[in-house]
mmCIF file of C-alpha atoms in Angstrom:
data_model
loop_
_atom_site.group_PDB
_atom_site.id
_atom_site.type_symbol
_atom_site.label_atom_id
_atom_site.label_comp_id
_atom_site.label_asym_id
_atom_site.label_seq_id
_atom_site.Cartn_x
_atom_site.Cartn_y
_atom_site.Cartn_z
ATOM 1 C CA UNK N 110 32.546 185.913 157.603
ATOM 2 C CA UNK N 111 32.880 188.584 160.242
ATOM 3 C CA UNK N 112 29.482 187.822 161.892
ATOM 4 C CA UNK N 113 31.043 184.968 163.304
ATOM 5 C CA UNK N 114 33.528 187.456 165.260
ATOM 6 C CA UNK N 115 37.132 185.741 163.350
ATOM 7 C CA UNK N 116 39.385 188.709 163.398
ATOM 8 C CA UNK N 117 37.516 191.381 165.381
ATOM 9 C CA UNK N 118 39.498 192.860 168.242
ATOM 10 C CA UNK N 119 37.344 193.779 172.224
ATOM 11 C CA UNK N 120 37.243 197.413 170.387
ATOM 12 C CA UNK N 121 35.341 197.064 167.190
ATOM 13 C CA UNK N 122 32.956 194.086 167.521
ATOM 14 C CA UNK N 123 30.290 194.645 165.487
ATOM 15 C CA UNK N 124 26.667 195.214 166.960
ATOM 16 C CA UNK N 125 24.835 193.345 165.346
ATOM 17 C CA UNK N 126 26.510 190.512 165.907
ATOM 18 C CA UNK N 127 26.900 191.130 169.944
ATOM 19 C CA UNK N 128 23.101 191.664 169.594
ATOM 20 C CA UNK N 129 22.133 188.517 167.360
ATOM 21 C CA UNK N 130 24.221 186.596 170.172
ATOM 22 C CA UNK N 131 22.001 188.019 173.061
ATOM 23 C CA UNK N 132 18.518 187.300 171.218
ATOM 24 C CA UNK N 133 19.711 183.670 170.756
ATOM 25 C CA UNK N 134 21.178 183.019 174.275
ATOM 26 C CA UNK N 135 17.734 184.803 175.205
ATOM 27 C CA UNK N 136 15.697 181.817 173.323
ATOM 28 C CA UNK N 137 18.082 179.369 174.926
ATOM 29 C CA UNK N 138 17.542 180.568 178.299
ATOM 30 C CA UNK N 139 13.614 180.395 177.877
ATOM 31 C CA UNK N 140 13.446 177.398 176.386
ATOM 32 C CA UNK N 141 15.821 175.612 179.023
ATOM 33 C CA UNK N 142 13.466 177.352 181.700
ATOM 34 C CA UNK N 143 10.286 176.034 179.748
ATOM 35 C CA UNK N 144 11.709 172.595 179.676
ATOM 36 C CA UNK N 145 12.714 172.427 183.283
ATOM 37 C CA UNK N 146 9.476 173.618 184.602
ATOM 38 C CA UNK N 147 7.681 171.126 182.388
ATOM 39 C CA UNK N 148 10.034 168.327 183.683
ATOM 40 C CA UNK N 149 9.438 169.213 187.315
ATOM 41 C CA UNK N 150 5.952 169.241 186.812
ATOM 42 C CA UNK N 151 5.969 165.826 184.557
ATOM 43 C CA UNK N 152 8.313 164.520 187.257
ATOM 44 C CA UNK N 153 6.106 164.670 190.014
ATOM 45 C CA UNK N 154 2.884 163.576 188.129
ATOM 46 C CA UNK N 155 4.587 160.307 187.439
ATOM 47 C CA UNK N 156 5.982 159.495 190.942
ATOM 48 C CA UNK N 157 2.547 160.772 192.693
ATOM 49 C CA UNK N 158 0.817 158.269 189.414
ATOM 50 C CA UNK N 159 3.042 155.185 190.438
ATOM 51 C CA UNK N 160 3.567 155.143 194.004
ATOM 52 C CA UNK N 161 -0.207 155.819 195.026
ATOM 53 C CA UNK N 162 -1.782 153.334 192.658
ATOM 54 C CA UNK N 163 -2.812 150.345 194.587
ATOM 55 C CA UNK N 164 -5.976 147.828 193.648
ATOM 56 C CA UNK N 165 -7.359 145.141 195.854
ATOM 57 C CA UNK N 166 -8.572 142.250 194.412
ATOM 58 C CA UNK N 167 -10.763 139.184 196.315
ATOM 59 C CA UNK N 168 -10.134 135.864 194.903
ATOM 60 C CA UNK N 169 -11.807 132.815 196.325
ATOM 61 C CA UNK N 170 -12.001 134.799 199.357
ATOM 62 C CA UNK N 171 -8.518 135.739 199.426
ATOM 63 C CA UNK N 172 -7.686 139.529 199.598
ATOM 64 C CA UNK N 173 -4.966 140.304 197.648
ATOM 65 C CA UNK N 174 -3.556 143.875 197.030
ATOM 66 C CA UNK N 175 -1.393 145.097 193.914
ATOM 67 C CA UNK N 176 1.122 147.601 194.998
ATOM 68 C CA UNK N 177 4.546 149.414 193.090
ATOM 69 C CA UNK N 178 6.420 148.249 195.562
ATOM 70 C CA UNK N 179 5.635 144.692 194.157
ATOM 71 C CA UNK N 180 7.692 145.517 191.230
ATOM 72 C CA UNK N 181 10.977 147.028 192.549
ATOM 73 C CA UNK N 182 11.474 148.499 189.133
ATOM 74 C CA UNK N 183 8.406 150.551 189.767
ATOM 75 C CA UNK N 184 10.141 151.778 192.809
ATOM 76 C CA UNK N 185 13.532 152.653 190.732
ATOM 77 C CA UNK N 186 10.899 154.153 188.297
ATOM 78 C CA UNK N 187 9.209 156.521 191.455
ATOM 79 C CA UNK N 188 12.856 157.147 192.750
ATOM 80 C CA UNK N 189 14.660 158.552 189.275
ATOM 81 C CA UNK N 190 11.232 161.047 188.695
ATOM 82 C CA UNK N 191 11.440 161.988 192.691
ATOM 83 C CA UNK N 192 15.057 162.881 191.548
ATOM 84 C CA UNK N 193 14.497 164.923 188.151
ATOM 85 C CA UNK N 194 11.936 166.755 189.843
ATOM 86 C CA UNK N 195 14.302 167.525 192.560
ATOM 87 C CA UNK N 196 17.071 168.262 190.437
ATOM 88 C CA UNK N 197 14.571 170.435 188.279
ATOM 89 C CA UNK N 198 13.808 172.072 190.805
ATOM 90 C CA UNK N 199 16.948 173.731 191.749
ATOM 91 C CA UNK N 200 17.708 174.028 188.083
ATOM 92 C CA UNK N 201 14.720 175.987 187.509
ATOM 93 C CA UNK N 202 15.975 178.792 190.792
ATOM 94 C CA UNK N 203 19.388 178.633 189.166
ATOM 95 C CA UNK N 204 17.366 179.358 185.733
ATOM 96 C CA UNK N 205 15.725 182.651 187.261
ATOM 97 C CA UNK N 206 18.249 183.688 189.255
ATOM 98 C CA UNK N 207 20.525 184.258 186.498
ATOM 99 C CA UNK N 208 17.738 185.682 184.225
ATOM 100 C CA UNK N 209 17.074 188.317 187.281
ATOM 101 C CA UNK N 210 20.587 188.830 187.324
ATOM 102 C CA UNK N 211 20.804 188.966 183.702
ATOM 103 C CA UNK N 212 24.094 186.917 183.604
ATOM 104 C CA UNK N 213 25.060 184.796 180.635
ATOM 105 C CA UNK N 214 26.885 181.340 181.438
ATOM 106 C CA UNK N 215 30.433 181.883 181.111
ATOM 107 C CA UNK N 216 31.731 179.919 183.917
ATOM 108 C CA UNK N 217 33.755 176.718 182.927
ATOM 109 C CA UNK N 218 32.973 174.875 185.940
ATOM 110 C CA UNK N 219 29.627 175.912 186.153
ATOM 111 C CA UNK N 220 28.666 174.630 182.748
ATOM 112 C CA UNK N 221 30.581 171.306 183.169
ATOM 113 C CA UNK N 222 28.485 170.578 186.660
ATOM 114 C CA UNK N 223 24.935 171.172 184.585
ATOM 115 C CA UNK N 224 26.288 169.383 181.674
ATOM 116 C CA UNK N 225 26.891 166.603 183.731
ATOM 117 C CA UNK N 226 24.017 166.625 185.909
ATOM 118 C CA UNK N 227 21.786 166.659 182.815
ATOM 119 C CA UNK N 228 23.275 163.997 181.105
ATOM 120 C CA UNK N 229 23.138 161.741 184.099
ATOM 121 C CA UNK N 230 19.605 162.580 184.567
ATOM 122 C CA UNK N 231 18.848 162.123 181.095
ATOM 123 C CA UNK N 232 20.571 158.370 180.825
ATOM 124 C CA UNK N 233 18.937 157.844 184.702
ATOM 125 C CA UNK N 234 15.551 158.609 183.430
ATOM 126 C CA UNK N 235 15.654 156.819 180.227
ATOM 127 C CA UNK N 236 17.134 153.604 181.991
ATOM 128 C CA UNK N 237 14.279 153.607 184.348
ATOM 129 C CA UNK N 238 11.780 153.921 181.453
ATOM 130 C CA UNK N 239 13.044 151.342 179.669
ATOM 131 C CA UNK N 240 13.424 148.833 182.449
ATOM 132 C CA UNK N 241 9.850 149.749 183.680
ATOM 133 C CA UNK N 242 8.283 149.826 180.117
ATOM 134 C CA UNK N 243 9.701 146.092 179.766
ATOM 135 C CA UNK N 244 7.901 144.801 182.886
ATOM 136 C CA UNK N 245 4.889 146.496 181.764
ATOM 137 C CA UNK N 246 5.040 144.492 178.687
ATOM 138 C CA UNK N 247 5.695 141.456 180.242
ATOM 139 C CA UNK N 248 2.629 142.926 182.604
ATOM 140 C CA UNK N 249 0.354 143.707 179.641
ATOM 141 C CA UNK N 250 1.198 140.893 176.980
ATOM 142 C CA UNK N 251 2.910 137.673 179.647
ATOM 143 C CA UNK N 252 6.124 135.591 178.334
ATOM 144 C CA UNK N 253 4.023 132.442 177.871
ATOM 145 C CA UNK N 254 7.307 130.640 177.124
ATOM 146 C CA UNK N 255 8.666 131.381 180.580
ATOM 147 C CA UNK N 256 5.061 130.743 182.404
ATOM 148 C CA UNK N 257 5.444 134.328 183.049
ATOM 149 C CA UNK N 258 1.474 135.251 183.021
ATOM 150 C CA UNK N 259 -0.270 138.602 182.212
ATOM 151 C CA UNK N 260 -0.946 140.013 185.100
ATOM 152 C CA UNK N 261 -2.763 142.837 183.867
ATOM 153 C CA UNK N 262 -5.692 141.076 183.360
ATOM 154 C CA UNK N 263 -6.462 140.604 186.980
ATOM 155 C CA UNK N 264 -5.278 144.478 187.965
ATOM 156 C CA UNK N 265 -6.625 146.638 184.836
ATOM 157 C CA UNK N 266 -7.316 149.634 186.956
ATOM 158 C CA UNK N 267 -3.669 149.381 188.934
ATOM 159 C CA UNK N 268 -1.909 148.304 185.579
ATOM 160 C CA UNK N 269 -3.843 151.978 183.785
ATOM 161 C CA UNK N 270 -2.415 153.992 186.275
ATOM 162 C CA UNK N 271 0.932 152.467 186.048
ATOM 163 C CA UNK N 272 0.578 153.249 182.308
ATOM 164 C CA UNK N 273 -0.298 157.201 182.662
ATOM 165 C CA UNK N 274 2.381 157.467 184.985
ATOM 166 C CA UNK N 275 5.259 155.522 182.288
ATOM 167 C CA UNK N 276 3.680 157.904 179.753
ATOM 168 C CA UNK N 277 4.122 161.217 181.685
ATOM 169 C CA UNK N 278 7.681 159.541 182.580
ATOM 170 C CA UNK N 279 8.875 158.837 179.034
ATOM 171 C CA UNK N 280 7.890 162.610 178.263
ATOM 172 C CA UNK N 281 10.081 163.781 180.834
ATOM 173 C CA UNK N 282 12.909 161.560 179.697
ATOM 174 C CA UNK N 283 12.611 163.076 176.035
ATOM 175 C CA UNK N 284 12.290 166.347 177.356
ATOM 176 C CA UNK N 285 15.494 165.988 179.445
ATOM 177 C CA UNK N 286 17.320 164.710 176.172
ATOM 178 C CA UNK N 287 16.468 167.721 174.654
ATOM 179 C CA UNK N 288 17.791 169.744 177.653
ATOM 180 C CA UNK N 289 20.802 167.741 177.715
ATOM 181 C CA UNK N 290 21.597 168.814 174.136
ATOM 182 C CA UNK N 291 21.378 172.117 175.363
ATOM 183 C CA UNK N 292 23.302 172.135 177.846
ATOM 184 C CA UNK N 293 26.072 170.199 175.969
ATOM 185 C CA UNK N 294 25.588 173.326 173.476
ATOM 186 C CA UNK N 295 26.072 176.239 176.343
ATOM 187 C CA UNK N 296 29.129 174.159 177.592
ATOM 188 C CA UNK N 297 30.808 173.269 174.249
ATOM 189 C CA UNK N 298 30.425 176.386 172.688
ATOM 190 C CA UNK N 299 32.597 177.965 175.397
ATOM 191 C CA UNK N 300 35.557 176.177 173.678
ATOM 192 C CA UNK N 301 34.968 177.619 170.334
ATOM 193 C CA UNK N 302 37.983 178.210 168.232
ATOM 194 C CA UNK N 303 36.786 180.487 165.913
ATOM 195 C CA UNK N 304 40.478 182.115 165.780
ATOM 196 C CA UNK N 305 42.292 178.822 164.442
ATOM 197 C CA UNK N 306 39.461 178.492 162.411
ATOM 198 C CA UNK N 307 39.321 180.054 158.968
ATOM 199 C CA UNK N 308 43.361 179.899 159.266
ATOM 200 C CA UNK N 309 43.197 175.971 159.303
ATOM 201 C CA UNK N 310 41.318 176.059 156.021
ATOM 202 C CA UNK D 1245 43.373 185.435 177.730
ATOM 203 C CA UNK D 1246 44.877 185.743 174.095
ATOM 204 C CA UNK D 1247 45.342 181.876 174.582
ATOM 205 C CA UNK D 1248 41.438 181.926 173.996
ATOM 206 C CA UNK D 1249 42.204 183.738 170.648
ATOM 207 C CA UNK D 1250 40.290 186.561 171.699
ATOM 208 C CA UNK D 1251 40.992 189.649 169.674
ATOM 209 C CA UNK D 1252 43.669 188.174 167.045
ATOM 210 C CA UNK D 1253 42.619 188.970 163.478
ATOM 211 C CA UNK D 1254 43.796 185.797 160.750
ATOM 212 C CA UNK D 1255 47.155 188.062 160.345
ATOM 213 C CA UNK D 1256 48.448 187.444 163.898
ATOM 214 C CA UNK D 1257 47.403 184.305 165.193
ATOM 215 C CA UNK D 1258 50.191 183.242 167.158
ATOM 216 C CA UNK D 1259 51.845 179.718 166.583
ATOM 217 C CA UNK D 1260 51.426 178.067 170.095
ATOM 218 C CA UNK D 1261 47.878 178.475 170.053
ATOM 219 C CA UNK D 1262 47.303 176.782 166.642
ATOM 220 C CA UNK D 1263 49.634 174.032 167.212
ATOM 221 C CA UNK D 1264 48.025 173.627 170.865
ATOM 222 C CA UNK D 1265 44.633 173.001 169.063
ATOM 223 C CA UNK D 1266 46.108 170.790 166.582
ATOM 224 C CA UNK D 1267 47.188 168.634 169.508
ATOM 225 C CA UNK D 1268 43.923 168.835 171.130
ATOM 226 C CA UNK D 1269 42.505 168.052 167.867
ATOM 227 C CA UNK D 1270 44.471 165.293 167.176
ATOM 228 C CA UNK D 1271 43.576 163.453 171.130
ATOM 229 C CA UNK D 1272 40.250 164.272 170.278
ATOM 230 C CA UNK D 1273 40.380 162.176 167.418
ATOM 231 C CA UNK D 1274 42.381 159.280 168.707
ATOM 232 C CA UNK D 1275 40.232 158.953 170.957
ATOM 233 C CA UNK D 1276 37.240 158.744 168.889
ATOM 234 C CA UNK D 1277 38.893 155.970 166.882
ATOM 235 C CA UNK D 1278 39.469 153.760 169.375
ATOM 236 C CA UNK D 1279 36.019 154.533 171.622
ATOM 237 C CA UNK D 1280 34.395 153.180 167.933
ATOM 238 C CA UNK D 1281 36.715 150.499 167.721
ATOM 239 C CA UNK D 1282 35.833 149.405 170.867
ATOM 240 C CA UNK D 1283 32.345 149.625 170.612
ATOM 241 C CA UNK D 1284 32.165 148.404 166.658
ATOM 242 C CA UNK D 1285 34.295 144.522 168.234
ATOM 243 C CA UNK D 1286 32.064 144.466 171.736
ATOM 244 C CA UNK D 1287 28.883 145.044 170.110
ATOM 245 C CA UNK D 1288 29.899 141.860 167.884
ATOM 246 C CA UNK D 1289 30.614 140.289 170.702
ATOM 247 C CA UNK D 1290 27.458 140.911 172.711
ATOM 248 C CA UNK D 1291 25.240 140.270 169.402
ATOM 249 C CA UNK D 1292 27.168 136.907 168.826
ATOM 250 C CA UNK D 1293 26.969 135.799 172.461
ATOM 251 C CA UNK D 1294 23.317 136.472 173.017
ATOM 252 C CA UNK D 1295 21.535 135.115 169.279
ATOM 253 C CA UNK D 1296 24.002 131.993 169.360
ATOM 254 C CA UNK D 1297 23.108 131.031 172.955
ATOM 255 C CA UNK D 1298 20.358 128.242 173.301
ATOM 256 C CA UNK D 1299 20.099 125.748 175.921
ATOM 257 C CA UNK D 1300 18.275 122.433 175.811
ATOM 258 C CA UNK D 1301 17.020 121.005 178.911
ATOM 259 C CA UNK D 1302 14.902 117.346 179.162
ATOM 260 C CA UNK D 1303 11.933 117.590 181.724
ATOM 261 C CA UNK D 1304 9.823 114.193 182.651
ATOM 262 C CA UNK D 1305 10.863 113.078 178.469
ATOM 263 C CA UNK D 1306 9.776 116.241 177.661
ATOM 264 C CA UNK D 1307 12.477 118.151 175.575
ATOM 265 C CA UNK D 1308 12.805 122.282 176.109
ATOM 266 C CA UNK D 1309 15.141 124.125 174.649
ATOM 267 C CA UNK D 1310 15.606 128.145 175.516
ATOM 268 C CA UNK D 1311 16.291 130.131 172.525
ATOM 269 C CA UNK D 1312 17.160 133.934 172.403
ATOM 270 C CA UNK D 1313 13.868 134.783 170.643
ATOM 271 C CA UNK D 1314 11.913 133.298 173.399
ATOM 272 C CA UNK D 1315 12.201 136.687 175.009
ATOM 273 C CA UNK D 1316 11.208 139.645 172.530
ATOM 274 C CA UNK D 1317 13.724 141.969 174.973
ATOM 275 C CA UNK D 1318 17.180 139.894 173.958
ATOM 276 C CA UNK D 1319 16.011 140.132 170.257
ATOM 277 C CA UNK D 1320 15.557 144.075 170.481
ATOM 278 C CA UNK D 1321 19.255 143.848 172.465
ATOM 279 C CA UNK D 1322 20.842 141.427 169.401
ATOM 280 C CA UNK D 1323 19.154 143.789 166.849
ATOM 281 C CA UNK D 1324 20.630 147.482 169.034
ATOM 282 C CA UNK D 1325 23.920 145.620 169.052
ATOM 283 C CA UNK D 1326 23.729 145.140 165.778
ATOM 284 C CA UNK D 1327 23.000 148.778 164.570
ATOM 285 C CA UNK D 1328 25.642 150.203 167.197
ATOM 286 C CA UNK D 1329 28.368 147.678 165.173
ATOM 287 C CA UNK D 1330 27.366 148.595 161.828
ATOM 288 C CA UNK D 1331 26.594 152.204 162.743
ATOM 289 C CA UNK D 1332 30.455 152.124 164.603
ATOM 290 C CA UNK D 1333 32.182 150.521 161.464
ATOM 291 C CA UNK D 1334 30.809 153.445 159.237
ATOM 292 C CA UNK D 1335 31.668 155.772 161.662
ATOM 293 C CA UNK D 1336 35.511 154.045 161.818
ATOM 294 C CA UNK D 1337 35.789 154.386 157.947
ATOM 295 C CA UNK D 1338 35.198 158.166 158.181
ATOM 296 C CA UNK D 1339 37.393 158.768 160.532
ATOM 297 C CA UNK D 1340 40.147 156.996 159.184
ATOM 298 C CA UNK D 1341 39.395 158.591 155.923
ATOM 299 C CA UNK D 1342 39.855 162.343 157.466
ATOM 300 C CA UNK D 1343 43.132 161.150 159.136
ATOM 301 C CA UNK D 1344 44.548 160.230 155.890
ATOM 302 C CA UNK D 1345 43.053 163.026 154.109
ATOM 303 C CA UNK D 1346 44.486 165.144 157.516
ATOM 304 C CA UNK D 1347 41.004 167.159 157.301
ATOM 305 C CA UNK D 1348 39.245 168.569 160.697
ATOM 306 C CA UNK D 1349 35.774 168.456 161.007
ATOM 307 C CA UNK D 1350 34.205 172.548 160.600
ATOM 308 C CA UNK D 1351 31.474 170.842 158.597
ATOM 309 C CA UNK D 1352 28.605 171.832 160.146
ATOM 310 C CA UNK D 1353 26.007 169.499 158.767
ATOM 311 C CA UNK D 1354 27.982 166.476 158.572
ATOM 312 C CA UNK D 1355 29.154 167.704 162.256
ATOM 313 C CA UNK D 1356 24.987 167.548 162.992
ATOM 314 C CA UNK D 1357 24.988 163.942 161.494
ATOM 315 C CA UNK D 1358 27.354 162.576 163.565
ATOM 316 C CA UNK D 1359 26.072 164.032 166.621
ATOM 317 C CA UNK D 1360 22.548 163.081 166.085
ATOM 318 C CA UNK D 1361 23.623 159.533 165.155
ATOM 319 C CA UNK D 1362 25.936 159.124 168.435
ATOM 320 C CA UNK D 1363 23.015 160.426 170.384
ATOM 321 C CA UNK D 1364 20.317 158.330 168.735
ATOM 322 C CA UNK D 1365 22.623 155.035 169.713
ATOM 323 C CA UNK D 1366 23.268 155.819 172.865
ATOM 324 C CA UNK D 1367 19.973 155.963 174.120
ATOM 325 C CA UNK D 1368 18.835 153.459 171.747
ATOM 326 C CA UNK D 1369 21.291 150.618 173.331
ATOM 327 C CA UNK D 1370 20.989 152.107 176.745
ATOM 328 C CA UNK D 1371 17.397 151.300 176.556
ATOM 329 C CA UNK D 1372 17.780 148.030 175.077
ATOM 330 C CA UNK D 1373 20.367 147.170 177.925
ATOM 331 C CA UNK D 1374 18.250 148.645 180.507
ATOM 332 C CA UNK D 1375 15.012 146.512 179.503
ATOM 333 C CA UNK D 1376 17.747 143.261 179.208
ATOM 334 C CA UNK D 1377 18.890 144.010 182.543
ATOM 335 C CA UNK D 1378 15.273 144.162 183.518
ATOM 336 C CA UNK D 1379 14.269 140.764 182.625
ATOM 337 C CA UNK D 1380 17.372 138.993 183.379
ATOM 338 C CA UNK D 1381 16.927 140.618 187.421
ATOM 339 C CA UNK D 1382 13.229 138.608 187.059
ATOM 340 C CA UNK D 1383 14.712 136.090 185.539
ATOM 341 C CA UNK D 1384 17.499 135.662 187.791
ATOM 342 C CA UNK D 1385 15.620 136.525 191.072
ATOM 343 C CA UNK D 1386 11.633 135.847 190.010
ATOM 344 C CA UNK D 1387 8.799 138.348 190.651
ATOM 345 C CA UNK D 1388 6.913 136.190 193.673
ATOM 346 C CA UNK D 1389 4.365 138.829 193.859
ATOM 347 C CA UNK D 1390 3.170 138.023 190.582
ATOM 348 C CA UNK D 1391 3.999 134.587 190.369
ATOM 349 C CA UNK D 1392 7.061 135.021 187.883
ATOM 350 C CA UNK D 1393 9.437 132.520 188.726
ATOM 351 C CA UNK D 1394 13.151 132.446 188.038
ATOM 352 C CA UNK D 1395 14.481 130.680 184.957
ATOM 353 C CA UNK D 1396 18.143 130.771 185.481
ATOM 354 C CA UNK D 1397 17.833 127.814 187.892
ATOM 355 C CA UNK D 1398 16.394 125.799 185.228
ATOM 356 C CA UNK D 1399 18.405 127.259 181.644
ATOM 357 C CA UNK D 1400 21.637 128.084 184.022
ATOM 358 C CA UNK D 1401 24.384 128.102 181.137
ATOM 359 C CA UNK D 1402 21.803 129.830 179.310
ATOM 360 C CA UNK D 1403 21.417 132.894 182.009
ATOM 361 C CA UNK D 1404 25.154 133.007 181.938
ATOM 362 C CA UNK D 1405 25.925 133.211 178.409
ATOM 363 C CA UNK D 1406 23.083 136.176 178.102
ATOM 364 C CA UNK D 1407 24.634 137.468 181.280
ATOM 365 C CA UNK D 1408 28.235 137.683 179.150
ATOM 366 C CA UNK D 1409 26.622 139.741 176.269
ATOM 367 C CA UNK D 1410 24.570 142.126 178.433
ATOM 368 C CA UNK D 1411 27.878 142.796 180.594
ATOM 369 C CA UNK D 1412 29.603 143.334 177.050
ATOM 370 C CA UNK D 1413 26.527 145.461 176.340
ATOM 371 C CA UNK D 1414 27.075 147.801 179.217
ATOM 372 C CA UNK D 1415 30.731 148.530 178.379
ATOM 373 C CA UNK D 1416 29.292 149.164 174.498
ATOM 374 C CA UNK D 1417 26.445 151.506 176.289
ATOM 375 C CA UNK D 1418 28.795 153.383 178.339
ATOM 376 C CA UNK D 1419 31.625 153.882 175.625
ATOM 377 C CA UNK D 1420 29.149 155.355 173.288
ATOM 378 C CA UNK D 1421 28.009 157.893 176.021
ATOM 379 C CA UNK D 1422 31.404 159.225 176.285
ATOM 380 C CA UNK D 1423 31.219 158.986 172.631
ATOM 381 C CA UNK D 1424 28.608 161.078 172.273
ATOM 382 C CA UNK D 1425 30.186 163.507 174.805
ATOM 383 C CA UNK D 1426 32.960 163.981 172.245
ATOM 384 C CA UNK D 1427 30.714 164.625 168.932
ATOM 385 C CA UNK D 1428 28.682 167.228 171.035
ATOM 386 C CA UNK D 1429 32.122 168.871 171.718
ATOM 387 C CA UNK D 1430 33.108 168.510 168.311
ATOM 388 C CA UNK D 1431 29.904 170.105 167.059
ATOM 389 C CA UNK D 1432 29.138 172.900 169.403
ATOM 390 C CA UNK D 1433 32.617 174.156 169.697
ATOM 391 C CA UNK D 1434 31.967 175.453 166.186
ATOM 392 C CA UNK D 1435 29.443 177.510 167.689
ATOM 393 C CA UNK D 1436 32.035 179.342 169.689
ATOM 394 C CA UNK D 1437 31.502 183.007 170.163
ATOM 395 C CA UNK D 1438 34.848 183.927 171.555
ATOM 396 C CA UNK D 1439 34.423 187.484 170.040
ATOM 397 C CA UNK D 1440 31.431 188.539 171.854
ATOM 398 C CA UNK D 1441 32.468 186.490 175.579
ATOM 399 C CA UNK D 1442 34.935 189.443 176.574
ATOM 400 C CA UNK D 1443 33.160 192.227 175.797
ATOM 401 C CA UNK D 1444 29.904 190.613 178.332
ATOM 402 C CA UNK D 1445 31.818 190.162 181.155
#
């Protein structure tokens, strides 16, 4: 049970376990930086989808045109991606900046403010998924018992785009659950007891 | 820094810092108890309120009545309420089963479990209380852009009834976040690597 460190003093830690610790903060680091990129990237798709898709449809010589700002939870939907690809954004320079520093997170604080900003973004995102994917099925399917009619039959090609744009959203809001979990991980591991530990059993 | 139990082998741990985790220990797990009490009675609540509440309304001699099923979203919320009681109760059980037993949790599996399942609900009633919220701002409001027109001025002790359990939804949604703050602390703290953090900086 010494590999996980329980009674080794600053002068005789083993190396192999200082070096097991490096290769797997390594693979964290990466794979945070992976998953940030790819949410930045995913981010923007969705908001550039949602709040340039527009149709215009003539009906009995009425012009009438479909835009996301009809649907204001389209607009919270453009607003919370403009914001994790923001926020991914300055994650990502934090990211390389402490890889070209070659720095390991060991500041309280520090770890608290990501944890917190990834969980918000996480529940953000996934709240204006949900909302949005609910009006799309309303969109997509009506609520005939509430005269609520489908409205995607008369705006197919604005109502497609809406629906690449919810898809590339809902991947960003699983990828940010995953990154949340990691981040929870790189903050909670900070408080590790692993003195008390093996005494308490 | 010997607070952080940095460099003590199982010989020398010194008193204060085990009984200063055991009281951290214990908070933790107070609070736990009563964050799944809270959530296992509200959940009830919100479940009850929403699948119980029907209105009937007479129009011209025709009779309408609004039902909870009449809206696919408020049977998803009755049916994530449901899951986040039953899911709570277990969840209650265990905990007052290690209290008695005076076990802490180093389990590392079961430790997974719990984590996993306090994720999963989170986001599963957060979702289910974000689309809610969705329909009842349509409903509430109407969509005149697409012709959706607002219920609650016809079902109004309907709207308010489903307004009651989606309120107690939000307080379920938001105590199992916190929730789920506390099992990812309780799980990742195992992964503490006090041993190694010294010798980095």
């Amino acid at each position: 049970m010494s590999y996980l460190g329980i009674g080794v003093s600053p002068g005789n830690v083993p190396v192999h376990h200082v070096s097991n610790l490096k290769v797997i903060d390594k693979r964290v680091r990466i794979a945070e930086l992976i998953l940030r990129c790819l949410i930045c990237g995913l981010a923007v798709v969705a908001a550039v989808l949602v709040a340039t898709d527009s149709q215009v449809k003539v009906i009995f010589t009425i012009k009438k045109e479909a835009k996301f700002t009809d649907m204001k939870v389209l607009v919270f939907l453009v607003i919370a991606n403009g914001l994790a690809a923001a926020y991914s954004l300055i994650q990502v320079l934090r990211c390389i900046l402490s890889m070209i520093r070659g720095s390991v997170l060991y500041n309280k604080p520090l770890a608290w403010a990501i944890f917190s900003g990834d969980q918000l973004m996480a529940y953000l995102i996934l709240a204006a998924v949900a909302a949005a994917a609910q009006s799309g099925v309303i969109s997509k399917l009506g609520q005939p018992e509430l005269q609520w009619m489908k409205v995607c039959n008369l705006y197919g090609k604005f109502c497609n785009q809406v629906g690449e744009g919810l898809a590339s959203s809902i991947i960003v809001s699983l990828s940010m659950i995953v990154l949340s979990g990691i981040s929870a991980f790189s903050l909670f591991r900070l408080y590790g007891k692993n003195g008390g530990k093996n005494n308490a059993r």
